[in-house]
Amino acid sequence: MLIDLTKQPAQGRLHVDLCIIGAGPAGICIASEFAGTQRSVALLDAGFLELDGATQMLNLGLAKGPVLRDHPFYLSSSRFRLFGGSQNAWGGWCTPLLELDLQRRDWVPHSGWPLSMAQLLPYYERAARICGLHESAARPVAERPTAGDEVTERLYYFAPGQRTTRETFERKLVDAENVSVYLGANVTRLDCNPSRTRVEAVRACTLDGVELSVTASHVILAAGGIENARLLLANDLGNNNDLVGRFFMEHPHVVLGSVHLPEKAKWNRYLERMDPDLDHGAMWALALSAETQRAHKLLNATVQLWPDQAGSNPGDEDVFHARLIMRAEQCPNSESRVTLGENLDPLGVPVAQLNWDLKSMDWESICTTAELVGSALTRHADAHVELVISGDSPWPAVLWNPDHYNPWGCHHVGTTRMSEVPRLGVVDPHTRVHGVGNLFIAGSSVFPTEGYANPTFTLMALALRTADHLEELL
C-alpha cells in the first residue's frame, strides 16, 4: 500500500522485518520479492509519484573536479527523488557484464569482483523476466570476429514497455498488504547500538516536520550511489577503513568522429530495432575483444554507430554514414569520491560533495580503443573513418555534442564497493556492510568496477540475490 507521510500524524513508530531506504530499481526489486509473503516490509522513499520541486532540491550539493567544472548542477540533474528513482529516466538498456568485467585485471587497479558470472547468471535470468526480456538476454553474446580478429560485437537489449519502475512494480506493491510504501519519507538518521554494529532505528521525516521511526530486523540502504555514501558518512557507519564514498565511477560518453561504411544493409542492425523473434528492442555495438584489451591493457567500452545523414552525399545511397559514439569504462580511482560538504540541507543533513576525478589511463584507453576500432574498420570493412580525438585532445573535458547526447550515463557507481575483506571494501559479497550485522546496501554503489554495461540490469540482479539472502536470514 502507498502512504503519503505528509498526511500522517506528526510522529509515528513502526516495527517491520525489513526496512528498505529508497524506492529506485534496487529497493523496489527487493520489496517486490517479499510482496504477498508473511514478512512485513517498509519501503521509505523521499519522493512522491510525481516530481516535487522542493523535494528534488534536497539533491543539491557541491560537484567539482575536472569533468564537472562546467556542470555544477550534476548532483541534482543526474538523479531523482521520485518513486522509481533513476528508472524514471531509464531508456531500458539491458545487457549483462562480461566475465572480463568481473575478473581481476592486472592493468586495472582495484579490479576484481568477489562474484563470478556463474553466481550472477541465475539472477540475470530473473532480472530479464522482470524487465520483459527473453532469458537469453541474461547471457553475454559470444565473441566473434567482426572487423578483423581484434573487433567483436556486443548486443544491447531494450526492455519493452517496462522502462519505468512504476509500470513494472507499482501495482504489485500497492496490492501487497504486507508492504507499506511511505512517500515523502526522507531518511536523515540511522540510530545504532553503542558499538555501532547494528542499526536499531531508521529515522525519516517530511519537509513539513512529520516524523517516522522504523525499527527492523534488517535494513537495506538502496538510495543510489551518491545518497548511499552520504547517509553512511553522515551517520558514521561502515567507514572504518575510510572507503565509504571512494571509487566513484561514471560512464563517459565520447564522440570519437565519423565513419562511412559501404554495404549499408550490413550495418542496419547497429540501430535500435524490434527483434521479431524476441519481441523486444535490440541494438548491436562494436567492441574490442577480451584478448585485444589484455594485449593493449585497455578498459572496456563499446562503440555505437549513430546515423549521420549530414555526412551523406548524392549517389552514395548504399553507404552507411554514422557518428562513432563511445560508452567507456572508468578506472577505479580512490580520489574520485563523495564526501560531506560544510552546508546542511533543510533537514539538517550535510549535503553531498562529489569530486569526480579521472586518471590518465581513462583517456589513453579511449583514444587507443578509438584508433584500433577505426583501423580495423578501414582495413576489413573498406570504411572511411575520421577521428576527432587523439591523445593530444583536451581531457577530461567531456562536452555535449550536436545530437544532445548525454556526455555521461548518469550512472553512479562504486561508492560502497563490494569485497571479501573489510580493508578492501564497504560491503561483503552478500552486500552486507562489513561490521554492521543487519545493514545491507543495494544498487550500483557496490560494484567494484563498472565494466562496459549500463548498470541497471546488473544492480537488479544483485538486488534479487540480496533478497534471497535476506529470506534465508529471516
Coordinates of C-alpha atoms in Angstrom, one line a residue:
M1 CA 0.0 0.0 0.0
L2 CA 1.1 3.6 -0.7
I3 CA 1.2 6.0 2.3
D4 CA 1.8 9.7 2.0
L5 CA 3.8 10.5 5.1
T6 CA 2.9 14.2 4.9
K7 CA -0.7 13.2 5.7
Q8 CA 0.2 11.1 8.7
P9 CA 0.3 12.1 12.4
A10 CA 3.2 14.2 13.5
Q11 CA 5.1 11.3 15.0
G12 CA 4.8 7.6 14.1
R13 CA 6.5 4.4 15.0
L14 CA 6.7 1.2 13.1
H15 CA 8.3 -2.2 13.5
V16 CA 8.9 -4.5 10.4
D17 CA 11.0 -7.3 9.3
L18 CA 12.6 -5.3 6.5
C19 CA 13.1 -1.6 6.2
I20 CA 14.2 -0.5 2.7
I21 CA 15.5 3.0 2.1
G22 CA 14.9 4.1 -1.4
A23 CA 12.3 3.1 -4.0
G24 CA 14.5 3.1 -7.0
P25 CA 15.1 -0.1 -9.1
A26 CA 17.2 -1.8 -6.4
G27 CA 14.9 -1.1 -3.5
I28 CA 11.7 -1.9 -5.4
C29 CA 13.2 -5.1 -6.7
I30 CA 13.8 -6.3 -3.1
A31 CA 10.4 -5.1 -1.9
S32 CA 8.6 -6.9 -4.7
E33 CA 10.3 -10.2 -3.9
F34 CA 8.7 -10.1 -0.4
A35 CA 5.3 -8.8 -1.7
G36 CA 2.5 -11.2 -0.6
T37 CA 4.7 -13.1 1.9
Q38 CA 4.5 -13.3 5.7
R39 CA 7.3 -10.8 6.0
S40 CA 6.5 -7.2 6.9
V41 CA 8.2 -4.5 4.7
A42 CA 8.5 -0.8 5.0
L43 CA 9.8 0.9 1.8
L44 CA 10.7 4.6 2.5
D45 CA 11.2 7.0 -0.4
A46 CA 11.9 10.7 -0.2
G47 CA 9.8 11.4 -3.3
F48 CA 6.2 11.1 -4.5
L49 CA 4.5 9.6 -7.5
E50 CA 5.2 13.0 -9.3
L51 CA 8.3 15.1 -9.2
D52 CA 8.2 17.6 -6.3
G53 CA 10.4 20.7 -6.7
A54 CA 11.2 21.2 -3.0
T55 CA 12.0 17.5 -2.5
Q56 CA 14.2 17.5 -5.6
M57 CA 16.2 20.4 -4.3
L58 CA 17.4 18.1 -1.5
N59 CA 19.7 16.6 -4.1
L60 CA 21.7 19.8 -4.4
G61 CA 25.3 19.6 -3.4
L62 CA 28.8 20.6 -4.5
A63 CA 30.1 19.0 -7.7
K64 CA 33.7 19.6 -8.5
G65 CA 36.6 18.1 -10.3
P66 CA 37.8 18.5 -13.9
V67 CA 34.9 16.7 -15.5
L68 CA 32.2 18.7 -13.6
R69 CA 33.8 22.1 -13.8
D70 CA 31.2 23.3 -16.2
H71 CA 28.4 21.2 -14.8
P72 CA 27.8 22.4 -11.2
F73 CA 24.2 21.0 -11.0
Y74 CA 25.3 17.5 -11.9
L75 CA 24.2 16.1 -8.4
S76 CA 20.6 17.4 -8.8
S77 CA 20.2 16.8 -12.6
S78 CA 21.5 13.3 -12.7
R79 CA 19.2 11.7 -10.1
F80 CA 15.6 11.9 -9.0
R81 CA 13.8 12.0 -5.6
L82 CA 10.8 10.3 -7.1
F83 CA 9.1 7.0 -6.7
G84 CA 11.0 4.8 -9.1
G85 CA 14.2 6.8 -8.8
S86 CA 16.6 6.8 -11.7
Q87 CA 14.5 4.3 -13.6
N88 CA 12.1 7.1 -14.4
A89 CA 14.7 8.3 -16.8
W90 CA 15.9 4.9 -17.8
G91 CA 16.0 4.0 -21.5
G92 CA 15.5 0.3 -20.8
W93 CA 19.1 -0.6 -21.7
C94 CA 19.9 -4.1 -20.6
T95 CA 23.0 -6.1 -21.1
P96 CA 25.0 -8.3 -18.6
L97 CA 28.6 -7.7 -17.7
L98 CA 31.2 -9.9 -19.2
E99 CA 33.4 -12.4 -17.3
L100 CA 36.3 -10.0 -18.1
D101 CA 34.5 -7.2 -16.2
L102 CA 34.3 -9.4 -13.1
Q103 CA 37.9 -10.6 -13.2
R104 CA 40.9 -9.1 -11.6
R105 CA 42.8 -7.3 -14.5
D106 CA 46.4 -6.7 -13.5
W107 CA 46.4 -3.5 -15.6
V108 CA 43.3 -2.1 -13.9
P109 CA 44.0 -1.0 -10.3
H110 CA 41.4 -2.2 -7.7
S111 CA 39.7 -4.5 -10.2
G112 CA 38.1 -7.9 -9.5
W113 CA 34.6 -8.8 -8.1
P114 CA 34.2 -11.3 -5.3
L115 CA 31.5 -12.9 -7.5
S116 CA 31.7 -15.0 -10.7
M117 CA 29.4 -15.0 -13.8
A118 CA 28.1 -18.4 -12.7
Q119 CA 26.9 -16.9 -9.4
L120 CA 25.3 -14.0 -11.2
L121 CA 23.7 -15.8 -14.1
P122 CA 20.5 -17.1 -12.3
Y123 CA 19.8 -13.6 -11.1
Y124 CA 20.4 -12.1 -14.5
E125 CA 17.8 -14.5 -15.8
R126 CA 15.3 -13.4 -13.2
A127 CA 16.0 -9.8 -13.9
A128 CA 15.4 -10.4 -17.6
R129 CA 12.0 -11.8 -16.8
I130 CA 11.1 -8.8 -14.7
C131 CA 12.2 -6.5 -17.5
G132 CA 10.0 -8.4 -20.0
L133 CA 13.1 -9.8 -21.8
H134 CA 13.8 -13.3 -23.0
E135 CA 16.1 -15.2 -20.7
S136 CA 18.8 -15.2 -23.5
A137 CA 19.3 -11.5 -22.6
A138 CA 20.9 -12.7 -19.4
R139 CA 23.8 -14.3 -21.2
P140 CA 26.7 -12.3 -22.8
V141 CA 26.9 -12.7 -26.6
A142 CA 29.9 -14.9 -27.6
E143 CA 32.8 -13.0 -29.2
R144 CA 33.1 -13.4 -32.9
P145 CA 35.4 -11.6 -35.4
T146 CA 33.6 -8.6 -36.9
A147 CA 36.3 -6.4 -38.4
G148 CA 39.4 -8.5 -38.1
D149 CA 40.2 -10.6 -35.1
E150 CA 40.5 -7.6 -32.7
V151 CA 37.0 -6.2 -33.1
T152 CA 33.9 -8.1 -31.9
E153 CA 30.3 -7.1 -31.2
R154 CA 28.1 -6.6 -28.1
L155 CA 24.3 -6.7 -28.0
Y156 CA 22.2 -4.2 -26.0
Y157 CA 18.6 -5.2 -25.3
F158 CA 15.7 -2.7 -24.5
A159 CA 13.0 -3.6 -22.1
P160 CA 9.7 -3.5 -23.9
G161 CA 7.1 -1.1 -22.4
Q162 CA 8.6 -1.6 -18.9
R163 CA 11.1 1.1 -18.8
T164 CA 10.0 2.7 -15.5
T165 CA 9.7 1.1 -12.1
R166 CA 6.1 2.4 -11.8
E167 CA 5.0 0.3 -14.8
T168 CA 6.8 -2.8 -13.6
F169 CA 6.2 -2.8 -9.9
E170 CA 3.8 -0.2 -8.6
R171 CA 0.6 -2.3 -8.8
K172 CA 2.3 -5.3 -7.2
L173 CA 3.4 -3.1 -4.2
V174 CA 0.1 -1.3 -3.9
D175 CA -1.8 -4.5 -3.7
A176 CA 0.6 -6.2 -1.2
E177 CA -0.9 -6.0 2.3
N178 CA 2.5 -6.7 3.9
V179 CA 4.4 -3.9 2.1
S180 CA 4.0 -0.3 3.2
V181 CA 5.4 2.3 0.8
Y182 CA 5.9 5.6 2.5
L183 CA 6.2 8.6 0.2
G184 CA 7.8 11.9 1.2
A185 CA 9.9 10.0 3.8
N186 CA 13.4 11.5 3.8
V187 CA 15.8 9.3 5.9
T188 CA 18.0 11.5 8.0
R189 CA 19.4 9.2 10.7
L190 CA 20.4 5.6 11.3
D191 CA 20.4 5.1 15.0
C192 CA 22.8 2.4 16.2
N193 CA 23.8 0.4 19.3
P194 CA 26.8 1.8 21.2
S195 CA 29.3 -0.4 19.3
R196 CA 27.8 0.7 16.0
T197 CA 27.5 -3.0 14.9
R198 CA 23.7 -2.9 14.4
V199 CA 21.1 -0.3 13.2
E200 CA 18.4 0.0 15.8
A201 CA 16.1 2.6 14.2
V202 CA 15.7 4.4 10.9
R203 CA 14.5 8.0 11.3
A204 CA 12.6 9.7 8.5
C205 CA 10.8 12.9 8.2
T206 CA 9.0 15.1 5.7
L207 CA 9.9 18.7 4.7
D208 CA 7.0 19.9 6.9
G209 CA 8.1 18.1 10.0
V210 CA 6.2 14.8 10.1
E211 CA 8.5 12.1 11.7
L212 CA 8.6 8.3 11.4
S213 CA 10.8 6.0 13.4
V214 CA 11.2 2.4 12.0
T215 CA 12.8 -0.5 13.7
A216 CA 13.5 -3.6 11.7
S217 CA 15.3 -6.9 11.8
H218 CA 17.3 -5.9 8.7
V219 CA 17.8 -2.5 6.9
I220 CA 18.6 -2.1 3.2
L221 CA 20.1 1.1 2.0
A222 CA 19.1 1.5 -1.7
A223 CA 19.1 5.2 -2.2
G224 CA 21.6 5.4 -5.1
G225 CA 25.4 5.8 -5.3
I226 CA 25.5 9.4 -4.0
E227 CA 22.9 9.1 -1.2
N228 CA 24.1 5.7 0.0
A229 CA 27.5 7.1 0.7
R230 CA 26.1 10.4 2.1
L231 CA 23.9 8.6 4.7
L232 CA 26.7 6.3 5.7
L233 CA 29.1 9.1 6.2
A234 CA 26.6 11.3 8.0
N235 CA 25.9 8.5 10.4
D236 CA 29.5 7.3 10.8
L237 CA 28.7 3.8 9.5
G238 CA 30.8 1.3 7.6
N239 CA 33.8 3.6 7.2
N240 CA 36.4 2.0 9.5
N241 CA 38.8 1.8 6.5
D242 CA 38.0 5.2 5.0
L243 CA 36.4 3.6 1.9
V244 CA 32.8 4.9 2.0
G245 CA 32.3 7.4 -0.8
R246 CA 35.5 6.5 -2.6
F247 CA 35.9 5.0 -6.1
F248 CA 33.0 6.9 -7.7
M249 CA 32.7 5.9 -11.3
E250 CA 30.6 7.0 -14.3
H251 CA 30.5 6.1 -18.0
P252 CA 31.9 8.9 -20.1
H253 CA 30.2 9.2 -23.5
V254 CA 32.7 10.4 -26.1
V255 CA 32.2 11.5 -29.7
L256 CA 35.1 9.8 -31.5
G257 CA 34.4 11.0 -35.0
S258 CA 32.6 9.7 -38.0
V259 CA 32.6 6.7 -40.3
H260 CA 31.3 5.9 -43.8
L261 CA 30.7 2.2 -44.4
P262 CA 29.8 0.6 -47.8
E263 CA 27.1 -2.0 -48.0
K264 CA 24.6 -0.1 -45.8
A265 CA 22.3 -3.1 -45.3
K266 CA 25.0 -4.9 -43.4
W267 CA 25.1 -2.1 -40.7
N268 CA 21.4 -1.5 -40.1
R269 CA 21.4 -3.9 -37.2
Y270 CA 23.5 -1.3 -35.3
L271 CA 20.4 0.8 -35.0
E272 CA 17.8 0.1 -32.2
R273 CA 15.1 -2.0 -33.6
M274 CA 12.5 -4.6 -32.5
D275 CA 13.7 -8.2 -32.7
P276 CA 10.8 -10.1 -34.2
D277 CA 11.9 -13.4 -32.5
L278 CA 12.3 -12.0 -29.0
D279 CA 9.6 -9.3 -29.2
H280 CA 11.8 -6.6 -27.6
G281 CA 14.3 -4.0 -28.8
A282 CA 17.9 -4.8 -29.6
M283 CA 21.0 -3.0 -30.9
W284 CA 24.5 -4.1 -31.8
A285 CA 27.7 -2.2 -31.0
L286 CA 31.3 -2.6 -31.8
A287 CA 33.9 -3.6 -29.1
L288 CA 37.4 -4.8 -28.8
S289 CA 37.8 -8.5 -27.9
A290 CA 39.0 -9.5 -24.5
E291 CA 42.3 -10.7 -26.0
T292 CA 42.9 -7.3 -27.5
Q293 CA 42.0 -5.5 -24.3
R294 CA 44.5 -7.6 -22.4
A295 CA 47.2 -7.1 -25.1
H296 CA 46.9 -3.3 -25.0
K297 CA 45.9 -3.0 -21.3
L298 CA 42.6 -1.2 -22.1
L299 CA 39.4 -0.6 -20.2
N300 CA 36.2 -2.0 -21.6
A301 CA 34.0 0.1 -23.9
T302 CA 31.5 -0.1 -26.8
V303 CA 31.4 2.0 -29.9
Q304 CA 27.9 2.8 -31.3
L305 CA 27.1 3.9 -34.8
W306 CA 24.7 6.8 -34.7
P307 CA 23.2 7.6 -38.2
D308 CA 24.5 10.9 -39.6
Q309 CA 22.6 12.0 -42.7
A310 CA 24.6 15.3 -42.7
G311 CA 27.6 13.3 -43.9
S312 CA 25.9 11.8 -46.9
N313 CA 26.5 12.8 -50.5
P314 CA 24.3 12.4 -53.6
G315 CA 24.9 9.0 -55.2
D316 CA 26.1 7.1 -52.1
E317 CA 22.7 5.6 -51.2
D318 CA 24.4 2.3 -50.3
V319 CA 26.8 4.0 -47.8
F320 CA 26.1 3.9 -44.0
H321 CA 27.0 7.3 -42.6
A322 CA 27.4 7.4 -38.8
R323 CA 29.0 9.1 -35.9
L324 CA 31.1 7.0 -33.7
I325 CA 30.0 7.3 -30.0
M326 CA 31.9 5.5 -27.3
R327 CA 30.5 4.4 -23.9
A328 CA 33.6 4.0 -21.9
E329 CA 34.5 2.3 -18.6
Q330 CA 36.3 4.4 -16.0
C331 CA 39.2 3.0 -14.0
P332 CA 38.5 2.9 -10.2
N333 CA 40.2 5.9 -8.6
S334 CA 40.1 6.3 -4.8
E335 CA 40.3 10.1 -5.1
S336 CA 37.1 10.2 -7.1
R337 CA 34.8 10.3 -4.2
V338 CA 31.7 11.5 -2.3
T339 CA 32.3 13.4 0.9
L340 CA 30.2 15.6 3.2
G341 CA 30.0 19.3 2.5
E342 CA 30.1 22.0 5.1
N343 CA 26.5 23.1 4.5
L344 CA 23.4 21.4 5.7
D345 CA 20.2 20.6 3.7
P346 CA 16.8 21.8 5.0
L347 CA 16.5 18.6 7.1
G348 CA 19.9 19.1 8.9
V349 CA 21.9 16.5 6.9
P350 CA 25.3 17.6 5.4
V351 CA 25.0 18.0 1.7
A352 CA 26.9 15.6 -0.6
Q353 CA 30.1 16.8 -2.2
L354 CA 31.3 15.0 -5.2
N355 CA 34.8 15.1 -6.7
W356 CA 34.7 13.2 -10.0
D357 CA 38.3 12.7 -11.0
L358 CA 39.8 10.7 -13.8
K359 CA 43.1 9.0 -14.3
S360 CA 45.3 9.5 -17.4
M361 CA 44.6 5.8 -18.2
D362 CA 40.9 6.7 -18.8
W363 CA 41.7 9.0 -21.7
E364 CA 44.6 6.9 -23.1
S365 CA 42.3 3.8 -23.2
I366 CA 39.5 5.8 -25.0
C367 CA 42.0 7.1 -27.6
T368 CA 43.7 3.7 -28.2
T369 CA 40.3 1.9 -28.5
A370 CA 39.1 4.5 -31.0
E371 CA 42.3 4.0 -33.1
L372 CA 42.1 0.3 -33.0
V373 CA 38.4 0.2 -34.0
G374 CA 38.9 2.8 -36.7
S375 CA 41.9 1.0 -38.1
A376 CA 40.1 -2.3 -38.2
L377 CA 37.0 -0.8 -39.9
T378 CA 39.3 0.8 -42.5
R379 CA 41.3 -2.5 -43.2
H380 CA 38.5 -5.0 -43.0
A381 CA 35.3 -3.2 -43.9
D382 CA 36.6 -0.7 -46.5
A383 CA 35.4 2.1 -44.3
H384 CA 36.4 5.7 -44.3
V385 CA 37.0 6.8 -40.7
E386 CA 37.6 10.3 -39.4
L387 CA 38.6 10.6 -35.8
V388 CA 38.3 13.9 -34.0
I389 CA 40.0 12.9 -30.8
S390 CA 43.6 11.9 -30.0
G391 CA 46.0 11.7 -27.1
D392 CA 46.6 15.4 -27.5
S393 CA 42.9 16.3 -27.2
P394 CA 41.8 18.2 -24.1
W395 CA 40.9 15.8 -21.3
P396 CA 39.0 15.2 -19.1
A397 CA 36.6 17.7 -20.9
V398 CA 33.5 15.8 -21.9
L399 CA 31.4 18.1 -24.0
W400 CA 27.9 18.0 -25.3
N401 CA 27.6 17.1 -28.9
P402 CA 25.3 18.1 -31.8
D403 CA 22.9 15.3 -31.0
H404 CA 22.4 16.5 -27.4
Y405 CA 23.7 13.1 -26.4
N406 CA 24.5 13.0 -22.7
P407 CA 28.3 13.2 -22.1
W408 CA 27.9 10.6 -19.4
G409 CA 25.5 7.9 -18.4
C410 CA 24.2 9.4 -15.1
H411 CA 25.5 6.1 -13.6
H412 CA 26.6 6.5 -10.0
V413 CA 28.9 3.5 -9.4
G414 CA 31.3 2.3 -6.8
T415 CA 31.0 4.4 -3.6
T416 CA 30.3 1.4 -1.3
R417 CA 32.3 -1.2 -3.1
M418 CA 32.0 -5.0 -2.5
S419 CA 34.9 -7.0 -1.2
E420 CA 35.7 -10.3 0.6
V421 CA 37.5 -8.5 3.4
P422 CA 36.8 -5.1 5.2
R423 CA 40.1 -3.5 4.3
L424 CA 39.3 -3.6 0.6
G425 CA 35.6 -2.5 0.6
V426 CA 32.4 -1.5 2.4
V427 CA 30.1 -4.5 1.9
D428 CA 30.7 -8.2 1.7
P429 CA 29.6 -10.4 -1.3
H430 CA 26.1 -10.6 0.1
T431 CA 26.1 -6.8 0.2
R432 CA 26.1 -6.6 4.0
V433 CA 28.1 -3.7 5.4
H434 CA 31.3 -5.0 6.9
G435 CA 30.9 -4.9 10.7
V436 CA 27.2 -3.9 10.8
G437 CA 25.2 -7.1 11.3
N438 CA 21.8 -6.0 9.9
L439 CA 22.6 -3.3 7.3
F440 CA 22.7 -4.1 3.6
I441 CA 23.3 -2.0 0.6
A442 CA 21.7 -2.4 -2.8
G443 CA 22.4 -0.7 -6.1
S444 CA 25.4 0.0 -8.3
S445 CA 27.3 1.7 -5.5
V446 CA 28.5 -1.8 -4.5
F447 CA 30.2 -2.5 -7.9
P448 CA 34.0 -2.9 -7.5
T449 CA 34.4 -1.9 -11.2
E450 CA 31.7 -0.8 -13.7
G451 CA 32.6 -2.6 -16.8
Y452 CA 31.1 -1.5 -20.1
A453 CA 27.4 -2.1 -19.5
N454 CA 24.7 0.2 -18.2
P455 CA 24.3 -0.7 -14.5
T456 CA 20.6 -1.1 -14.0
F457 CA 20.3 -4.7 -15.3
T458 CA 23.2 -5.8 -13.1
L459 CA 22.0 -3.9 -10.0
M460 CA 18.6 -5.6 -10.3
A461 CA 20.3 -9.0 -10.5
L462 CA 22.3 -8.2 -7.4
A463 CA 19.2 -6.9 -5.6
L464 CA 17.5 -10.2 -6.3
R465 CA 20.5 -12.0 -4.9
T466 CA 20.4 -9.9 -1.7
A467 CA 16.7 -10.6 -1.4
D468 CA 17.3 -14.3 -1.5
H469 CA 20.0 -14.0 1.2
L470 CA 17.6 -11.9 3.4
E471 CA 14.9 -14.6 3.1
E472 CA 17.4 -17.1 4.4
L473 CA 18.2 -14.8 7.4
L474 CA 14.6 -14.1 8.4

